[in-house]
């Protein structure tokens, strides 16, 4: 009986600790790209490397890197972060939108094909929906998974490290 109480108390403490630590990391602070709790020159280095094409950022890091809030990570974001870290700016100029998720707003007009036809993405609409309700249309996505051989094809659409998918069907050509 005493052992059950001790185990129950330990389980409750573990659950409470998990909830507290999860809430501490629920939102990625804008500019804290390495998520160490400080916005510093290490974050600038990560952002400049990414913009220069010599570094990689996860989707979550990209979300924390969009300093000017225009939906893309560019040299302008890196420059603003550097100015903030060096003290030239007293605050970052943008209110963080929170984490975003990719959402398919409209599927392609054509989802059924005959063997040998190429995939047609006409009518396809992709957006990022942010936690604060902002919506950002995405045009520069990439996709994979299509082949013109018969079968059901899973088309994976990617943008900034995030992925969504939809299905198309390729039917055999008539003999």
mmCIF file of C-alpha atoms in Angstrom:
data_model
loop_
_atom_site.group_PDB
_atom_site.id
_atom_site.type_symbol
_atom_site.label_atom_id
_atom_site.label_comp_id
_atom_site.label_asym_id
_atom_site.label_seq_id
_atom_site.Cartn_x
_atom_site.Cartn_y
_atom_site.Cartn_z
ATOM 1 C CA UNK A 1 0.000 0.000 0.000
ATOM 2 C CA UNK A 2 2.780 2.413 0.928
ATOM 3 C CA UNK A 3 4.665 1.478 -2.265
ATOM 4 C CA UNK A 4 1.575 2.314 -4.352
ATOM 5 C CA UNK A 5 1.374 5.784 -2.785
ATOM 6 C CA UNK A 6 5.057 6.435 -3.424
ATOM 7 C CA UNK A 7 4.765 5.275 -7.045
ATOM 8 C CA UNK A 8 1.638 7.387 -7.532
ATOM 9 C CA UNK A 9 3.368 10.464 -6.106
ATOM 10 C CA UNK A 10 6.425 9.904 -8.330
ATOM 11 C CA UNK A 11 4.216 9.478 -11.385
ATOM 12 C CA UNK A 12 2.372 12.730 -10.596
ATOM 13 C CA UNK A 13 5.650 14.603 -10.140
ATOM 14 C CA UNK A 14 6.990 13.284 -13.457
ATOM 15 C CA UNK A 15 3.795 14.290 -15.257
ATOM 16 C CA UNK A 16 3.927 17.772 -13.710
ATOM 17 C CA UNK A 17 7.594 18.192 -14.645
ATOM 18 C CA UNK A 18 6.779 17.172 -18.223
ATOM 19 C CA UNK A 19 3.992 19.734 -18.454
ATOM 20 C CA UNK A 20 6.176 22.513 -17.090
ATOM 21 C CA UNK A 21 9.057 21.782 -19.449
ATOM 22 C CA UNK A 22 6.732 21.465 -22.460
ATOM 23 C CA UNK A 23 5.186 24.871 -21.813
ATOM 24 C CA UNK A 24 8.630 26.477 -21.592
ATOM 25 C CA UNK A 25 9.406 25.481 -25.166
ATOM 26 C CA UNK A 26 5.968 25.913 -26.729
ATOM 27 C CA UNK A 27 6.961 29.064 -28.611
ATOM 28 C CA UNK A 28 10.252 29.643 -30.377
ATOM 29 C CA UNK A 29 11.468 33.159 -29.629
ATOM 30 C CA UNK A 30 12.176 35.226 -32.711
ATOM 31 C CA UNK A 31 15.928 35.491 -33.285
ATOM 32 C CA UNK A 32 16.917 32.668 -30.913
ATOM 33 C CA UNK A 33 17.820 30.330 -33.755
ATOM 34 C CA UNK A 34 19.874 27.874 -31.687
ATOM 35 C CA UNK A 35 17.197 27.826 -28.926
ATOM 36 C CA UNK A 36 19.685 28.368 -26.107
ATOM 37 C CA UNK A 37 17.572 31.100 -24.510
ATOM 38 C CA UNK A 38 19.805 33.968 -25.705
ATOM 39 C CA UNK A 39 19.780 36.002 -28.900
ATOM 40 C CA UNK A 40 23.490 36.380 -29.589
ATOM 41 C CA UNK A 41 26.245 36.168 -32.188
ATOM 42 C CA UNK A 42 25.839 32.371 -32.383
ATOM 43 C CA UNK A 43 22.340 32.957 -33.774
ATOM 44 C CA UNK A 44 23.761 35.503 -36.249
ATOM 45 C CA UNK A 45 26.338 32.988 -37.450
ATOM 46 C CA UNK A 46 23.679 30.313 -38.021
ATOM 47 C CA UNK A 47 21.501 32.760 -39.941
ATOM 48 C CA UNK A 48 24.332 34.180 -42.068
ATOM 49 C CA UNK A 49 25.518 30.628 -42.900
ATOM 50 C CA UNK A 50 21.995 29.658 -43.957
ATOM 51 C CA UNK A 51 21.516 32.766 -46.117
ATOM 52 C CA UNK A 52 24.948 32.215 -47.719
ATOM 53 C CA UNK A 53 23.968 28.643 -48.598
ATOM 54 C CA UNK A 54 26.603 27.015 -46.399
ATOM 55 C CA UNK A 55 24.349 26.132 -43.459
ATOM 56 C CA UNK A 56 21.156 24.213 -42.766
ATOM 57 C CA UNK A 57 18.231 25.268 -40.569
ATOM 58 C CA UNK A 58 15.319 23.109 -39.476
ATOM 59 C CA UNK A 59 11.762 24.254 -40.151
ATOM 60 C CA UNK A 60 11.519 25.435 -36.543
ATOM 61 C CA UNK A 61 14.760 27.395 -36.863
ATOM 62 C CA UNK A 62 13.579 28.971 -40.118
ATOM 63 C CA UNK A 63 10.429 30.081 -38.311
ATOM 64 C CA UNK A 64 12.591 31.804 -35.670
ATOM 65 C CA UNK A 65 14.802 33.352 -38.396
ATOM 66 C CA UNK A 66 12.194 35.388 -40.290
ATOM 67 C CA UNK A 67 13.103 38.598 -38.479
ATOM 68 C CA UNK A 68 11.181 40.987 -40.742
ATOM 69 C CA UNK A 69 8.128 38.722 -40.985
ATOM 70 C CA UNK A 70 7.896 38.667 -44.770
ATOM 71 C CA UNK A 71 7.657 34.875 -44.972
ATOM 72 C CA UNK A 72 11.168 34.231 -46.274
ATOM 73 C CA UNK A 73 14.609 34.143 -44.693
ATOM 74 C CA UNK A 74 17.001 36.500 -46.495
ATOM 75 C CA UNK A 75 20.096 38.629 -45.977
ATOM 76 C CA UNK A 76 17.778 41.363 -44.673
ATOM 77 C CA UNK A 77 16.799 39.113 -41.755
ATOM 78 C CA UNK A 78 20.457 38.337 -41.039
ATOM 79 C CA UNK A 79 21.374 42.039 -41.130
ATOM 80 C CA UNK A 80 18.545 43.009 -38.774
ATOM 81 C CA UNK A 81 19.508 40.265 -36.334
ATOM 82 C CA UNK A 82 23.151 41.390 -36.409
ATOM 83 C CA UNK A 83 22.108 45.013 -35.787
ATOM 84 C CA UNK A 84 19.988 43.888 -32.836
ATOM 85 C CA UNK A 85 22.735 41.726 -31.310
ATOM 86 C CA UNK A 86 25.352 44.466 -31.759
ATOM 87 C CA UNK A 87 23.073 47.033 -30.083
ATOM 88 C CA UNK A 88 22.292 49.164 -33.142
ATOM 89 C CA UNK A 89 18.605 48.165 -32.812
ATOM 90 C CA UNK A 90 16.979 48.204 -29.386
ATOM 91 C CA UNK A 91 14.301 45.673 -30.389
ATOM 92 C CA UNK A 92 13.556 43.317 -33.224
ATOM 93 C CA UNK A 93 11.107 45.010 -35.597
ATOM 94 C CA UNK A 94 8.576 42.235 -35.919
ATOM 95 C CA UNK A 95 6.030 40.525 -33.691
ATOM 96 C CA UNK A 96 6.515 36.788 -34.013
ATOM 97 C CA UNK A 97 3.614 34.921 -35.607
ATOM 98 C CA UNK A 98 4.301 31.637 -33.867
ATOM 99 C CA UNK A 99 4.812 28.293 -35.468
ATOM 100 C CA UNK A 100 3.247 27.748 -38.824
ATOM 101 C CA UNK A 101 2.019 24.645 -40.577
ATOM 102 C CA UNK A 102 1.688 23.858 -44.249
ATOM 103 C CA UNK A 103 -1.863 23.521 -45.472
ATOM 104 C CA UNK A 104 -3.178 22.503 -48.878
ATOM 105 C CA UNK A 105 -5.870 25.033 -49.693
ATOM 106 C CA UNK A 106 -6.764 23.618 -53.130
ATOM 107 C CA UNK A 107 -5.784 20.371 -54.796
ATOM 108 C CA UNK A 108 -4.687 20.309 -58.438
ATOM 109 C CA UNK A 109 -7.510 20.508 -60.959
ATOM 110 C CA UNK A 110 -6.442 17.137 -62.329
ATOM 111 C CA UNK A 111 -5.886 14.143 -60.019
ATOM 112 C CA UNK A 112 -6.449 11.290 -62.477
ATOM 113 C CA UNK A 113 -4.006 10.558 -65.289
ATOM 114 C CA UNK A 114 -3.446 8.095 -68.104
ATOM 115 C CA UNK A 115 -0.143 6.225 -68.219
ATOM 116 C CA UNK A 116 2.533 8.451 -69.775
ATOM 117 C CA UNK A 117 0.966 11.809 -68.815
ATOM 118 C CA UNK A 118 2.973 14.313 -66.788
ATOM 119 C CA UNK A 119 1.757 15.676 -63.452
ATOM 120 C CA UNK A 120 -0.121 18.973 -63.797
ATOM 121 C CA UNK A 121 -0.132 21.139 -60.632
ATOM 122 C CA UNK A 122 -2.524 23.747 -62.122
ATOM 123 C CA UNK A 123 -4.983 24.860 -59.454
ATOM 124 C CA UNK A 124 -2.827 23.670 -56.539
ATOM 125 C CA UNK A 125 -2.657 26.154 -53.651
ATOM 126 C CA UNK A 126 -0.356 25.845 -50.647
ATOM 127 C CA UNK A 127 -0.248 28.151 -47.627
ATOM 128 C CA UNK A 128 1.433 28.457 -44.263
ATOM 129 C CA UNK A 129 -1.114 28.935 -41.501
ATOM 130 C CA UNK A 130 0.444 30.528 -38.415
ATOM 131 C CA UNK A 131 -0.618 30.151 -34.795
ATOM 132 C CA UNK A 132 -1.743 33.794 -34.655
ATOM 133 C CA UNK A 133 -4.059 33.314 -37.659
ATOM 134 C CA UNK A 134 -1.816 34.854 -40.329
ATOM 135 C CA UNK A 135 -1.822 33.042 -43.669
ATOM 136 C CA UNK A 136 1.058 33.181 -46.118
ATOM 137 C CA UNK A 137 0.626 31.798 -49.667
ATOM 138 C CA UNK A 138 3.513 29.602 -50.851
ATOM 139 C CA UNK A 139 4.468 29.427 -54.535
ATOM 140 C CA UNK A 140 8.062 28.177 -54.454
ATOM 141 C CA UNK A 141 7.376 24.658 -53.175
ATOM 142 C CA UNK A 142 8.851 21.451 -54.550
ATOM 143 C CA UNK A 143 7.170 18.089 -55.013
ATOM 144 C CA UNK A 144 8.147 14.464 -55.509
ATOM 145 C CA UNK A 145 6.570 11.033 -55.751
ATOM 146 C CA UNK A 146 5.047 11.123 -59.222
ATOM 147 C CA UNK A 147 5.777 8.655 -61.969
ATOM 148 C CA UNK A 148 3.691 8.198 -65.097
ATOM 149 C CA UNK A 149 3.367 4.437 -64.578
ATOM 150 C CA UNK A 150 -0.021 3.009 -63.489
ATOM 151 C CA UNK A 151 -0.912 3.084 -59.800
ATOM 152 C CA UNK A 152 -1.802 5.333 -56.907
ATOM 153 C CA UNK A 153 0.910 7.948 -56.375
ATOM 154 C CA UNK A 154 1.565 9.859 -53.166
ATOM 155 C CA UNK A 155 2.709 13.359 -54.095
ATOM 156 C CA UNK A 156 4.816 14.902 -51.316
ATOM 157 C CA UNK A 157 4.941 18.708 -51.399
ATOM 158 C CA UNK A 158 7.829 20.338 -49.496
ATOM 159 C CA UNK A 159 8.576 23.867 -48.373
ATOM 160 C CA UNK A 160 11.196 25.024 -45.839
ATOM 161 C CA UNK A 161 11.599 21.523 -44.422
ATOM 162 C CA UNK A 162 7.870 20.907 -43.887
ATOM 163 C CA UNK A 163 5.863 18.438 -45.964
ATOM 164 C CA UNK A 164 2.265 17.692 -46.880
ATOM 165 C CA UNK A 165 0.934 15.090 -49.291
ATOM 166 C CA UNK A 166 -1.953 14.228 -51.558
ATOM 167 C CA UNK A 167 -2.793 11.327 -53.865
ATOM 168 C CA UNK A 168 -3.239 11.046 -57.632
ATOM 169 C CA UNK A 169 -4.121 7.993 -59.691
ATOM 170 C CA UNK A 170 -2.446 6.922 -62.930
ATOM 171 C CA UNK A 171 -4.535 4.509 -65.033
ATOM 172 C CA UNK A 172 -3.081 2.140 -67.652
ATOM 173 C CA UNK A 173 -3.194 3.387 -71.235
ATOM 174 C CA UNK A 174 -5.830 1.787 -73.437
ATOM 175 C CA UNK A 175 -4.425 -1.100 -75.514
#
